[in-house]
C-alpha cells in the first residue's frame, strides 16, 4: 500500500534530506549491495535475540534500499539489471530476516512462534513470485501476441493495491522488534502475506483470462 500510494513522491524529500548522496554520484547498485550487507547484519542480530540492534541495522539497510532507486533516477542510471538486482536482493533480505527469527524462537523452545516465522517466510516468497510470474505470462505472446501485450498494458495501467507489500512487512517487523512484540508482528506478517498472496493469485487469474 505504501509503494502504490506514494510511488515516486518520496524522491524530492529524500533529495532535500540527503543531498550528499547526489553530489557524490554514488553507484546505485553499490547502495543496493550495501543495504543487503547491513540488513544481513540485522538478521544476525535477530538470530541472537538482539532485536533492537537488529531493528537499527534493518532500518539503515532499508534506507539504502529506498534511496538507491532515487539516486538512479536522479543520475539517469536506471537499468534493467539494477531493477533485477534490487528485487533479487530484497528476497534475500526477507528470507534472512524471517529465517533468523525462526532460528531464534526454535532455539528458545517456542515452536509456535518459529512456525509463524516460517509461514511469514512462505508468503513473503509466494506473493512476489505470483506477481512476477503473472507479469511474465501476461506479456508473453500467445495466440496473437498483440492481444496479450494489450492485456498486460491494461493491467499495468490499472495499477495494483494489495493488503501488505514488502515495505509494510518490514515496518511491522521493526515495530515488533522495538516494542518487544515480535510474535504479534510475525502473526501480522503471516496473515498479511497470506491475504496478499490470495489477492495476487486472484488478480493473475483475471489478468490471464483477458
XYZ file of C-alpha atoms in Angstrom:
210
model
C 0.000 0.000 0.000
C 2.811 2.435 0.802
C 4.501 1.927 -2.559
C 1.287 2.138 -4.586
C 0.130 5.233 -2.694
C 3.321 7.288 -2.685
C 5.201 5.953 -5.706
C 7.986 8.400 -6.617
C 6.598 11.148 -4.361
C 9.378 10.495 -1.860
C 12.109 11.339 -4.369
C 12.104 15.094 -3.746
C 12.056 14.866 0.088
C 14.924 12.358 0.022
C 16.966 14.645 -2.225
C 16.428 17.513 0.221
C 17.206 15.471 3.335
C 20.217 13.574 1.926
C 21.721 15.901 -0.697
C 25.239 14.468 -0.299
C 24.106 11.203 -1.894
C 23.538 13.039 -5.149
C 26.667 15.200 -5.038
C 28.884 12.134 -4.624
C 27.385 10.444 -7.725
C 27.230 7.085 -5.988
C 26.664 3.880 -7.917
C 23.025 2.855 -7.242
C 23.932 -0.847 -7.399
C 26.600 -0.301 -4.748
C 23.934 1.200 -2.491
C 21.758 -1.852 -3.127
C 24.555 -4.237 -2.110
C 25.417 -2.085 0.917
C 21.792 -2.261 2.027
C 21.943 -6.049 1.729
C 25.091 -6.272 3.865
C 23.661 -4.069 6.615
C 20.337 -5.933 6.605
C 22.139 -9.278 6.900
C 23.875 -7.890 9.975
C 20.402 -7.117 11.315
C 19.344 -10.695 10.594
C 22.332 -11.951 12.587
C 21.213 -9.758 15.494
C 17.682 -11.180 15.246
C 19.047 -14.732 15.377
C 20.774 -13.836 18.659
C 17.692 -12.184 20.126
C 19.205 -8.694 19.888
C 16.021 -7.268 18.414
C 16.684 -3.570 18.942
C 20.150 -3.706 17.405
C 18.675 -5.783 14.612
C 15.932 -3.227 14.043
C 18.512 -0.428 13.814
C 20.528 -2.359 11.217
C 17.453 -3.332 9.202
C 16.224 0.275 9.223
C 19.602 1.503 7.932
C 19.687 -1.222 5.294
C 16.149 -0.315 4.299
C 17.203 3.299 3.888
C 19.894 2.223 1.429
C 17.281 0.162 -0.405
C 14.957 3.163 -0.516
C 17.466 5.690 -1.833
C 19.174 3.511 -4.451
C 16.279 3.962 -6.852
C 16.109 7.698 -6.144
C 19.831 8.050 -6.880
C 19.475 6.008 -10.070
C 16.620 8.190 -11.325
C 18.375 11.422 -10.373
C 21.604 10.438 -12.139
C 19.887 8.858 -15.123
C 21.457 5.497 -14.313
C 18.349 3.320 -14.244
C 18.982 -0.079 -15.787
C 17.052 -3.288 -16.057
C 19.871 -5.102 -14.299
C 19.662 -2.610 -11.434
C 15.954 -3.320 -11.061
C 16.640 -7.067 -11.198
C 19.405 -6.794 -8.599
C 17.269 -4.713 -6.252
C 14.330 -7.108 -6.426
C 16.524 -10.198 -6.063
C 18.380 -8.882 -3.023
C 15.075 -7.875 -1.421
C 14.139 -11.559 -1.481
C 17.468 -12.450 0.160
C 16.860 -9.935 2.957
C 13.298 -11.157 3.532
C 14.450 -14.763 3.741
C 17.363 -13.904 6.037
C 15.273 -11.891 8.492
C 12.435 -14.376 8.797
C 14.775 -17.387 8.880
C 16.784 -15.710 11.637
C 13.621 -15.202 13.675
C 12.587 -18.829 13.118
C 16.028 -19.961 14.314
C 15.867 -17.752 17.407
C 12.416 -18.880 18.524
C 13.166 -22.535 17.754
C 16.265 -22.242 19.936
C 14.127 -20.718 22.684
C 11.773 -23.692 22.522
C 8.893 -21.562 21.228
C 7.897 -23.778 18.340
C 4.600 -21.999 17.593
C 6.336 -18.656 17.038
C 9.040 -20.343 14.955
C 6.317 -21.787 12.733
C 4.770 -18.335 12.448
C 8.098 -17.069 11.126
C 8.159 -19.949 8.632
C 4.634 -19.132 7.477
C 5.572 -15.467 7.092
C 8.586 -16.520 5.011
C 6.447 -18.783 2.835
C 4.084 -15.968 1.893
C 6.909 -13.430 1.593
C 8.221 -15.659 -1.204
C 4.875 -16.555 -2.762
C 3.423 -13.047 -3.086
C 6.218 -11.508 -5.221
C 6.599 -14.741 -7.206
C 2.897 -14.749 -8.084
C 3.154 -11.175 -9.334
C 6.365 -11.732 -11.294
C 5.050 -14.922 -12.887
C 1.721 -13.365 -13.880
C 3.559 -10.357 -15.349
C 5.740 -12.671 -17.420
C 2.822 -14.755 -18.663
C 0.664 -11.722 -19.429
C 3.375 -10.109 -21.545
C 4.325 -13.317 -23.375
C 2.849 -13.639 -26.887
C 0.372 -16.479 -27.073
C -2.098 -16.918 -29.869
C -1.828 -13.460 -31.330
C 0.818 -11.643 -29.336
C -0.658 -8.170 -29.683
C -3.703 -9.074 -27.640
C -1.541 -10.427 -24.850
C 0.556 -7.277 -24.856
C -2.549 -5.084 -24.724
C -3.897 -7.090 -21.801
C -0.627 -6.710 -19.948
C -0.538 -2.977 -20.624
C -4.118 -2.556 -19.463
C -3.410 -4.444 -16.263
C -0.337 -2.330 -15.593
C -2.285 0.885 -16.167
C -4.922 -0.192 -13.662
C -2.194 -0.465 -11.031
C -2.186 -2.766 -8.060
C -3.262 -2.275 -4.483
C -2.684 -5.151 -2.133
C -3.015 -5.619 1.595
C 0.666 -5.856 2.555
C 3.650 -5.134 0.363
C 7.292 -5.509 1.361
C 7.535 -2.023 2.881
C 4.659 -2.730 5.265
C 6.134 -6.115 6.154
C 9.477 -4.594 7.127
C 7.782 -1.825 9.123
C 5.710 -4.356 11.060
C 8.830 -6.388 11.880
C 10.649 -3.241 13.006
C 7.732 -2.298 15.242
C 7.673 -5.794 16.716
C 11.405 -5.633 17.419
C 11.314 -2.197 19.025
C 8.173 -2.800 21.083
C 9.117 -6.337 22.119
C 6.049 -7.673 20.314
C 7.757 -9.832 17.723
C 5.367 -12.833 17.968
C 2.444 -10.495 17.284
C 4.385 -8.897 14.429
C 5.106 -12.287 12.890
C 1.444 -13.229 13.112
C 0.503 -9.977 11.365
C 3.114 -10.542 8.649
C 1.989 -14.146 8.107
C -1.688 -13.178 7.827
C -0.901 -10.130 5.686
C 1.268 -12.242 3.399
C -1.471 -14.841 3.028
C -4.042 -12.184 2.122
C -1.661 -10.516 -0.334
C -0.799 -13.851 -1.966
C -4.501 -14.633 -2.379
C -5.096 -11.177 -3.882
C -2.273 -11.619 -6.374
C -3.374 -15.111 -7.367
C -6.925 -13.841 -7.908
C -5.613 -10.866 -9.900
C -3.472 -13.196 -12.002
C -6.489 -15.367 -12.783
C -8.441 -12.361 -14.038
C -5.476 -10.851 -15.850
C -4.520 -14.023 -17.693
C -8.146 -14.675 -18.618
C -8.009 -11.444 -20.662
